[in-house]
mmCIF file of C-alpha atoms in Angstrom:
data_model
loop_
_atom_site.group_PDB
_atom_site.id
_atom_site.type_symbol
_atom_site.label_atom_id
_atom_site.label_comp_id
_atom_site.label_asym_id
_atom_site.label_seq_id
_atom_site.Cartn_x
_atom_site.Cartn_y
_atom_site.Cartn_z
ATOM 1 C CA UNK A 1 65.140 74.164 65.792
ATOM 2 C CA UNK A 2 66.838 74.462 68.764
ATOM 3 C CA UNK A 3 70.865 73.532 69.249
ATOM 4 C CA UNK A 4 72.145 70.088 70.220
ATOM 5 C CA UNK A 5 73.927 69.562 72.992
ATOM 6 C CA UNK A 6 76.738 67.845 71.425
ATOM 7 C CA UNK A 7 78.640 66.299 74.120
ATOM 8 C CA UNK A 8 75.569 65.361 75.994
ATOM 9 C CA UNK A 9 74.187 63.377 72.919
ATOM 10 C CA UNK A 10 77.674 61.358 72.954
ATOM 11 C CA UNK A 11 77.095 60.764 76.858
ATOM 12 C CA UNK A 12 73.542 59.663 75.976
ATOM 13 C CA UNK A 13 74.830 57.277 73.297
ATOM 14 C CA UNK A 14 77.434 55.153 75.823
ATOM 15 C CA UNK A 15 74.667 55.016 78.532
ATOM 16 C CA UNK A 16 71.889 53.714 76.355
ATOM 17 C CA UNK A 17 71.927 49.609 76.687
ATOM 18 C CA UNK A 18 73.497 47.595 74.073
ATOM 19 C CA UNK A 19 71.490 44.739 72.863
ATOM 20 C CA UNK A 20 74.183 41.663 73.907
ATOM 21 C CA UNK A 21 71.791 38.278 73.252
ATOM 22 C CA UNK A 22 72.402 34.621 71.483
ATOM 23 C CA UNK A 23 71.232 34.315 68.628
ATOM 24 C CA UNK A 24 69.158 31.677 69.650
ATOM 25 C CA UNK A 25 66.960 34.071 70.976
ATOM 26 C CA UNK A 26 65.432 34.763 67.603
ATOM 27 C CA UNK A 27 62.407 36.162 69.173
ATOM 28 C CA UNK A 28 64.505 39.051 70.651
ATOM 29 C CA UNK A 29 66.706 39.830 67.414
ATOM 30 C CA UNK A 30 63.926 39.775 65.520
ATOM 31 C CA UNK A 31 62.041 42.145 67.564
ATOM 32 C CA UNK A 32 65.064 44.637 67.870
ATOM 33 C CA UNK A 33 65.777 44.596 64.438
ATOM 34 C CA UNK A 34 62.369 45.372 63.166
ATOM 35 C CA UNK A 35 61.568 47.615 65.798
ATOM 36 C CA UNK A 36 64.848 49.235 67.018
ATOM 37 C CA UNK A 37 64.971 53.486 66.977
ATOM 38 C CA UNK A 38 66.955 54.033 64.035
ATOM 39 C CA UNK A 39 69.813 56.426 63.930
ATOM 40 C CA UNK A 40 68.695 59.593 63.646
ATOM 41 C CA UNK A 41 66.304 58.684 66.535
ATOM 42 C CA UNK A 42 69.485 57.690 68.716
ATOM 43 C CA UNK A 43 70.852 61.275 67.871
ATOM 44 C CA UNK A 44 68.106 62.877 70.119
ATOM 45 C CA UNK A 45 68.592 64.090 73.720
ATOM 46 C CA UNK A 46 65.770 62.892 74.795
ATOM 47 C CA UNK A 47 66.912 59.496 74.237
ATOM 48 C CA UNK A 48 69.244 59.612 77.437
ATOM 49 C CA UNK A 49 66.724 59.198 79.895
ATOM 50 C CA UNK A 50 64.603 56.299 77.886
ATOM 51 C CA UNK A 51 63.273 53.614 79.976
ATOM 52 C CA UNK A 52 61.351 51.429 77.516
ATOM 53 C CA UNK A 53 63.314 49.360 74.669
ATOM 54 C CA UNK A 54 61.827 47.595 71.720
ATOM 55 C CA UNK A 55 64.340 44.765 72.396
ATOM 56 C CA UNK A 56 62.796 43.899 75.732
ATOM 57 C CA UNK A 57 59.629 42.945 73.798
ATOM 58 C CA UNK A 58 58.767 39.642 73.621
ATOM 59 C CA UNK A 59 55.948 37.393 71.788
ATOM 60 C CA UNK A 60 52.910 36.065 73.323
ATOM 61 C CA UNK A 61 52.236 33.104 71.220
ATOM 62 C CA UNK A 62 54.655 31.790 68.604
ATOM 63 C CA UNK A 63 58.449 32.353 70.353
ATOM 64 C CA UNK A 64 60.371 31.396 67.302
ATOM 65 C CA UNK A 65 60.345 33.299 64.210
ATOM 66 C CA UNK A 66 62.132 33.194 60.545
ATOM 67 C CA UNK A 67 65.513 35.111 60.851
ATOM 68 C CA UNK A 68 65.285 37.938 58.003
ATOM 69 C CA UNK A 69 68.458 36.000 56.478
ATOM 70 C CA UNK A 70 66.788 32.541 56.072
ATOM 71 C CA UNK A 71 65.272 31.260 53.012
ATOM 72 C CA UNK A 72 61.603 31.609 53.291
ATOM 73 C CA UNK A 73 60.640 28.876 51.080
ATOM 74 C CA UNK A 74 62.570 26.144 52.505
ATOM 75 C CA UNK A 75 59.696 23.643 54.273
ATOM 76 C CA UNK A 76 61.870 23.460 57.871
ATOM 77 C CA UNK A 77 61.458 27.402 57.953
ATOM 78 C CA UNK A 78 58.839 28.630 59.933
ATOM 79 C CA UNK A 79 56.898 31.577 57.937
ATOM 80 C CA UNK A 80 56.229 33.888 61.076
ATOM 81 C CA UNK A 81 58.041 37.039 61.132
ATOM 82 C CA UNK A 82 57.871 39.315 63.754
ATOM 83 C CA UNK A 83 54.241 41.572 63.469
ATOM 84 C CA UNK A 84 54.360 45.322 63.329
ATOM 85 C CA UNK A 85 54.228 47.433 66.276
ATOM 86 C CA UNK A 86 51.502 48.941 64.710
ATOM 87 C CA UNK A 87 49.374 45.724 64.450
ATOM 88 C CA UNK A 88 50.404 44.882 68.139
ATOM 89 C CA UNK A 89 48.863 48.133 69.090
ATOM 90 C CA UNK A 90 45.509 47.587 67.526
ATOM 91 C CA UNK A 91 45.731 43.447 69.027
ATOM 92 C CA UNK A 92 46.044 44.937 72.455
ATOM 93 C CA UNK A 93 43.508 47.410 71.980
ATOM 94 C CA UNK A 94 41.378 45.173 70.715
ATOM 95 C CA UNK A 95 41.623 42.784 73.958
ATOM 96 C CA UNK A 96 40.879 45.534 75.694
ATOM 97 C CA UNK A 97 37.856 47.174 74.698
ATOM 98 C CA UNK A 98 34.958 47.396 77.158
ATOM 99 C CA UNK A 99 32.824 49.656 75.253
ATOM 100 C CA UNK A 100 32.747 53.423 73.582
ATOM 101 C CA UNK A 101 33.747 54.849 70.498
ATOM 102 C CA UNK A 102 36.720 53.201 68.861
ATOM 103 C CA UNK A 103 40.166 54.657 70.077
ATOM 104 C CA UNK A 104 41.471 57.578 68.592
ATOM 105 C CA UNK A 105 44.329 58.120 66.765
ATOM 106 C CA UNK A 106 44.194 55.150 64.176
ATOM 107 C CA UNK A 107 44.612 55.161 60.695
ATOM 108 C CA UNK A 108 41.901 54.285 58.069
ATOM 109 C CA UNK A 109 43.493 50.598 58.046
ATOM 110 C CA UNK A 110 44.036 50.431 61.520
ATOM 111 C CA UNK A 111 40.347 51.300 62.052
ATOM 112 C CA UNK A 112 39.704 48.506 59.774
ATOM 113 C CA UNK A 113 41.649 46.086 61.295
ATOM 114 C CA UNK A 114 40.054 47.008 64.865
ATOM 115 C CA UNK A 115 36.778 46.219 63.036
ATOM 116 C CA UNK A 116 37.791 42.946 61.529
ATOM 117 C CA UNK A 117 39.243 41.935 65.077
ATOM 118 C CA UNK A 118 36.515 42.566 67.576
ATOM 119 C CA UNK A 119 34.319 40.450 68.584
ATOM 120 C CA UNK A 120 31.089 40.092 67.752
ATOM 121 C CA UNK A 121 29.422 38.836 70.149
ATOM 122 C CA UNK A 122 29.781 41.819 72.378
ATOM 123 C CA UNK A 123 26.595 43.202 74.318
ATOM 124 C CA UNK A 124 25.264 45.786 72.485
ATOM 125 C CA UNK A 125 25.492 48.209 74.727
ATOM 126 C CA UNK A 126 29.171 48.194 74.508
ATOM 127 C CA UNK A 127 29.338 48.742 70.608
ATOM 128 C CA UNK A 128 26.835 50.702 69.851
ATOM 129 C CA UNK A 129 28.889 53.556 69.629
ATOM 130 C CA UNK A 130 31.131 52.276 66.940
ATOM 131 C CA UNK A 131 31.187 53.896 63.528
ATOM 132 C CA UNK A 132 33.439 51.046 61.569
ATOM 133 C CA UNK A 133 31.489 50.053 58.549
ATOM 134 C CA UNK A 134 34.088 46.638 58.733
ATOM 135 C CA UNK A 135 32.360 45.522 62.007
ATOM 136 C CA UNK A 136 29.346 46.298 61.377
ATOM 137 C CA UNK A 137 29.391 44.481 58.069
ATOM 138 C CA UNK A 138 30.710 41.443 60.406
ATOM 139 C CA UNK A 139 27.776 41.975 63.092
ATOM 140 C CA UNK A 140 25.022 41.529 60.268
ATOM 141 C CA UNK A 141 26.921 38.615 58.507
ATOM 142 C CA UNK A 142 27.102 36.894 62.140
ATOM 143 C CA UNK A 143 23.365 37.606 63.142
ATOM 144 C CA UNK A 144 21.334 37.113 60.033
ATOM 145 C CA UNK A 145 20.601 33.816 58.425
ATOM 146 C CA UNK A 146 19.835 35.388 55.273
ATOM 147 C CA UNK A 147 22.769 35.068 53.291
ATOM 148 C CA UNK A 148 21.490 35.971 49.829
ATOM 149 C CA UNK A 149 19.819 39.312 51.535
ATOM 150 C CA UNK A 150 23.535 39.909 52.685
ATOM 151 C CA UNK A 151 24.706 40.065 49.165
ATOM 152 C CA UNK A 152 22.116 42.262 47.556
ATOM 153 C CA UNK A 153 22.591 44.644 51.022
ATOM 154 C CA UNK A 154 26.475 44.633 49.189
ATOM 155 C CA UNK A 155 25.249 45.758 45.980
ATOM 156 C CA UNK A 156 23.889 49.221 47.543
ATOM 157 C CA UNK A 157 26.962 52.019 48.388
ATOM 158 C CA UNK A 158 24.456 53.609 50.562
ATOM 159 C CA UNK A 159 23.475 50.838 52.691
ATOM 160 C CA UNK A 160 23.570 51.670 56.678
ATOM 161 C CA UNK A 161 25.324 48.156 57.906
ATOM 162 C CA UNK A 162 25.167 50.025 61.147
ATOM 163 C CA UNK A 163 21.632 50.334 61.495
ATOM 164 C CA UNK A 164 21.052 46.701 60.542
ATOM 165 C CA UNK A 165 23.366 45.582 63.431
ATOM 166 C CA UNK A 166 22.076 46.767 65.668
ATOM 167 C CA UNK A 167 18.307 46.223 64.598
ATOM 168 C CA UNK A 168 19.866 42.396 64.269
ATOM 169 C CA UNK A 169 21.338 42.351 67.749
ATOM 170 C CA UNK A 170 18.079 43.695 69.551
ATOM 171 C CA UNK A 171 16.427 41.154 68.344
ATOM 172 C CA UNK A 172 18.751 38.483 69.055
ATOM 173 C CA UNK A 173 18.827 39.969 72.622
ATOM 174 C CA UNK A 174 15.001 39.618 72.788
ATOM 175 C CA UNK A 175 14.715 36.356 71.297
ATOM 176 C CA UNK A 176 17.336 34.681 73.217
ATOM 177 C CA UNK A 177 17.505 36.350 76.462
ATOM 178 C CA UNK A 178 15.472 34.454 79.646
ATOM 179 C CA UNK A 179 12.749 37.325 80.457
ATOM 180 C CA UNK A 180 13.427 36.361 83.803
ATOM 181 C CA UNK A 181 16.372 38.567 83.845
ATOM 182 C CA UNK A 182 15.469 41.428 81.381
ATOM 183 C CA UNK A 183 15.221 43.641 84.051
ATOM 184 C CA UNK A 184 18.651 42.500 85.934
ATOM 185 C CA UNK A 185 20.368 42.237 82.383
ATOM 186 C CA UNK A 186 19.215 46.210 81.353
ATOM 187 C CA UNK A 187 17.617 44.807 78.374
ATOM 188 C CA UNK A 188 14.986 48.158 78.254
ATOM 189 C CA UNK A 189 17.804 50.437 78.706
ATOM 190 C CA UNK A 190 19.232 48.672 75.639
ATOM 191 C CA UNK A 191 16.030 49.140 73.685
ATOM 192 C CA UNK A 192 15.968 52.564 74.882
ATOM 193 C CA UNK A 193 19.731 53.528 74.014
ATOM 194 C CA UNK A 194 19.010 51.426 70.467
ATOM 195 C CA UNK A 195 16.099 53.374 69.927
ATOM 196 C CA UNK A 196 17.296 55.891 67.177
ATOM 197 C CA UNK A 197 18.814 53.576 65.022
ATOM 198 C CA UNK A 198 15.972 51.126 64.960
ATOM 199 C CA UNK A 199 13.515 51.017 62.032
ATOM 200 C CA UNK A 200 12.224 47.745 61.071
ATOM 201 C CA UNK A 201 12.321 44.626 63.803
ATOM 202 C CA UNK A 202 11.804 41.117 63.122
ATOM 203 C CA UNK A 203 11.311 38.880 66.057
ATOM 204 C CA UNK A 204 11.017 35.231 65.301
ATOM 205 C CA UNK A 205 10.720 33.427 68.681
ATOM 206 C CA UNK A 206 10.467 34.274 72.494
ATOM 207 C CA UNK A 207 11.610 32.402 75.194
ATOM 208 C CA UNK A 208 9.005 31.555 77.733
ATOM 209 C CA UNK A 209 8.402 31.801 81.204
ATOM 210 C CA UNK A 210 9.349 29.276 83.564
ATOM 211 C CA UNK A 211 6.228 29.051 85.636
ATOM 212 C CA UNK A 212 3.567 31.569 84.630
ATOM 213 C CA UNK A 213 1.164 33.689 87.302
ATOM 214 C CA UNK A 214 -1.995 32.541 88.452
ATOM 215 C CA UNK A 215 -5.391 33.868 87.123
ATOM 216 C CA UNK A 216 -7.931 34.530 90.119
ATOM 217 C CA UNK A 217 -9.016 31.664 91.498
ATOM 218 C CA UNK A 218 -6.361 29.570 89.719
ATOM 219 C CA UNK A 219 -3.152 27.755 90.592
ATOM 220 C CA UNK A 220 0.072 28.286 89.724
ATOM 221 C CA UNK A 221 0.753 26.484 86.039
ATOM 222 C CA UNK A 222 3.381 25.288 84.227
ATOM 223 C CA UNK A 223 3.693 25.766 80.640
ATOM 224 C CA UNK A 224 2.140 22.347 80.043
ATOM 225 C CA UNK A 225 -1.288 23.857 80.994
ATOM 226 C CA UNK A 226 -0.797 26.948 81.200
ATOM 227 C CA UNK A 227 -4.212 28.900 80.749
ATOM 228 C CA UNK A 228 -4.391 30.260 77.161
ATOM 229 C CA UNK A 229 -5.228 34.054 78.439
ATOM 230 C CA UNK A 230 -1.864 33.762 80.209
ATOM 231 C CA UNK A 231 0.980 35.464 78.317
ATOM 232 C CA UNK A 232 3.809 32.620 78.249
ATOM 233 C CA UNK A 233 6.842 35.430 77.830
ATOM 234 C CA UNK A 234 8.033 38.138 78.718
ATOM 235 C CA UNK A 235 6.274 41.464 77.950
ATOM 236 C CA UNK A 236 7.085 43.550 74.488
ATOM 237 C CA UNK A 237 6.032 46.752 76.117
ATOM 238 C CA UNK A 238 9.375 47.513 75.973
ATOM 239 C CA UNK A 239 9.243 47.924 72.320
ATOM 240 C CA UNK A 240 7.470 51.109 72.842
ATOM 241 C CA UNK A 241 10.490 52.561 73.451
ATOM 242 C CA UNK A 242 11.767 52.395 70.141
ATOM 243 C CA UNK A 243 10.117 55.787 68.525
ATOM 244 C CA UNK A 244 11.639 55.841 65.147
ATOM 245 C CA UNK A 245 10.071 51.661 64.472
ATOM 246 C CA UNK A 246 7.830 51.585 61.503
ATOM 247 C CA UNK A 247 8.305 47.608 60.985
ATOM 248 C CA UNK A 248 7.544 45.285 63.519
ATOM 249 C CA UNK A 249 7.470 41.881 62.854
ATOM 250 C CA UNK A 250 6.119 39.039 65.290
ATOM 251 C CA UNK A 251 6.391 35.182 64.345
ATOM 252 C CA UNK A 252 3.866 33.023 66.484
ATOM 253 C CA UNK A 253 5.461 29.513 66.852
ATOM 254 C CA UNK A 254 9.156 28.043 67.121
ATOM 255 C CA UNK A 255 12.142 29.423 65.427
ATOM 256 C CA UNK A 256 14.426 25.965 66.034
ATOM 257 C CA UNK A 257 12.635 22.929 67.027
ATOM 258 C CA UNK A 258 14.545 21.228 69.988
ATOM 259 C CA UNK A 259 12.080 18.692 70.801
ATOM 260 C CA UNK A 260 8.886 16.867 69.383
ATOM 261 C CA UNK A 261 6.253 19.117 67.959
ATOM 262 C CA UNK A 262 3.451 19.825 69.824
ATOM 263 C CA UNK A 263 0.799 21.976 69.291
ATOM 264 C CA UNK A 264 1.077 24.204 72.704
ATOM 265 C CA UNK A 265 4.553 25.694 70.755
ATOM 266 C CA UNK A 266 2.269 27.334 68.203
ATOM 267 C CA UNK A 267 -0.591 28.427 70.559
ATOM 268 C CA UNK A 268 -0.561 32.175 71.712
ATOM 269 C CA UNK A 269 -2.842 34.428 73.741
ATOM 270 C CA UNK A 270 -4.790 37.595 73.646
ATOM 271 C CA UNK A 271 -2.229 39.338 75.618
ATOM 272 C CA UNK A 272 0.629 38.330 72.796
ATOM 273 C CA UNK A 273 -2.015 40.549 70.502
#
């Protein structure tokens, strides 16, 4: 270890900024006291030239917090107490995330709180590179209406939540995205990028084309008489893509009824075979 400067440390300590507020700024004393560089952190020369102070943080949401002093159990004290830096951290880079792997540098429960904290509903594109089991877990309990297969997926230590998230979000993306904009929205790049992890895909209802293209010698339809060799949605060539699918599953009719039934829901053509 190299030798202190002494008399530059004690020039160091009179220049760095003394924390002078009223303590009805409970926000700020709270901060400083929970996240203030302790003594042995003052002692360091390169603490002469710091710019950045944990007493000029501030909160975002709640501004008043329980002094460390008061009573917690009293019902006119607020509960809050300042959050750790730590868990600030992982907030902000939550917020933040536009896709990737997550940031590096966490801890095993920071990586779990990052996966408990991000969104869900999050194109796939942007977290398919994730490897938290906690989000994925989250991704298949958000996507899939089977609750009781949730469970017994719990039961097995070996179970790849990933793999099921993302075969759940594909086909969320196919089933709910207009095909009018598959190609604007990259939804075959997705299929393509998804492609490895996918082995079994159940698709349970397509959105259809507004207006449908004419047959020779045939108008333009809409879907109210649409020609029954006319394929009402958009094409699953797509699917071809996926090179490690051994499970395909197609349901022929509506997955939630919005209006009166009607026979034409159910009806498909030789092109959907």
């Amino acid at each position: 270890m190299s030798e202190t400067d002494i008399p530059h440390l004690a020039d160091a300590k009179r220049t760095v900024p003394q924390m002078k507020v009223n303590r009805i700024e409970r926000d700020l004393w709270n901060a400083f006291r929970v996240w203030a560089p302790s003594s042995q952190t003052q002692q360091l020369a390169s603490e002469a030239n710091r710019a950045l102070f944990a007493e000029l943080l501030s909160f975002r949401e709640d501004k008043k917090c329980r002094p460390f002093e008061s009573d917690a159990t009293k019902p006119e004290v607020t509960p809050r107490v300042p959050e750790r830096l730590a868990s600030v951290v992982v907030e902000m880079l939550v917020e933040n995330f536009n896709g990737g792997p997550e940031p590096g540098g966490l801890s095993g429960s920071q990586r779990e709180d990052f996966g408990n904290m991000l969104s869900t509903n999050l194109h796939l594109m942007k977290i398919i590179d994730l490897d938290i089991e906690s989000f994925w877990r989250r991704v298949v309990w958000c996507c899939s209406a089977d609750r009781l297969a949730y469970y017994e997926h719990d039961l097995d230590r070996n179970f790849d939540w990933k793999r099921f998230g993302i075969e759940l979000k594909l086909a969320q993306m196919v089933e709910q995205q207009d095909p009018q904009y598959w190609e604007i929205e990259g939804l075959e790049d997705t299929v393509k990028r998804a492609a490895p992890y996918v082995e079994n895909l159940s698709i349970e209802q397509l959105m259809p084309f507004p207006l449908v293209p004419p047959l020779e010698g045939y108008e333009s339809y809409r879907l109210a008489s649409t020609p029954e060799a006319l394929c009402h949605h958009g094409s699953l060539s797509i699917l071809g893509h996926l090179e490690n699918l051994t499970s395909l599953s197609l349901v022929f009719g509506v997955k939630n009824w919005t209006n009166p039934y009607r026979s034409r829901y159910s009806r498909f053509s030789v092109a959907d075979v």
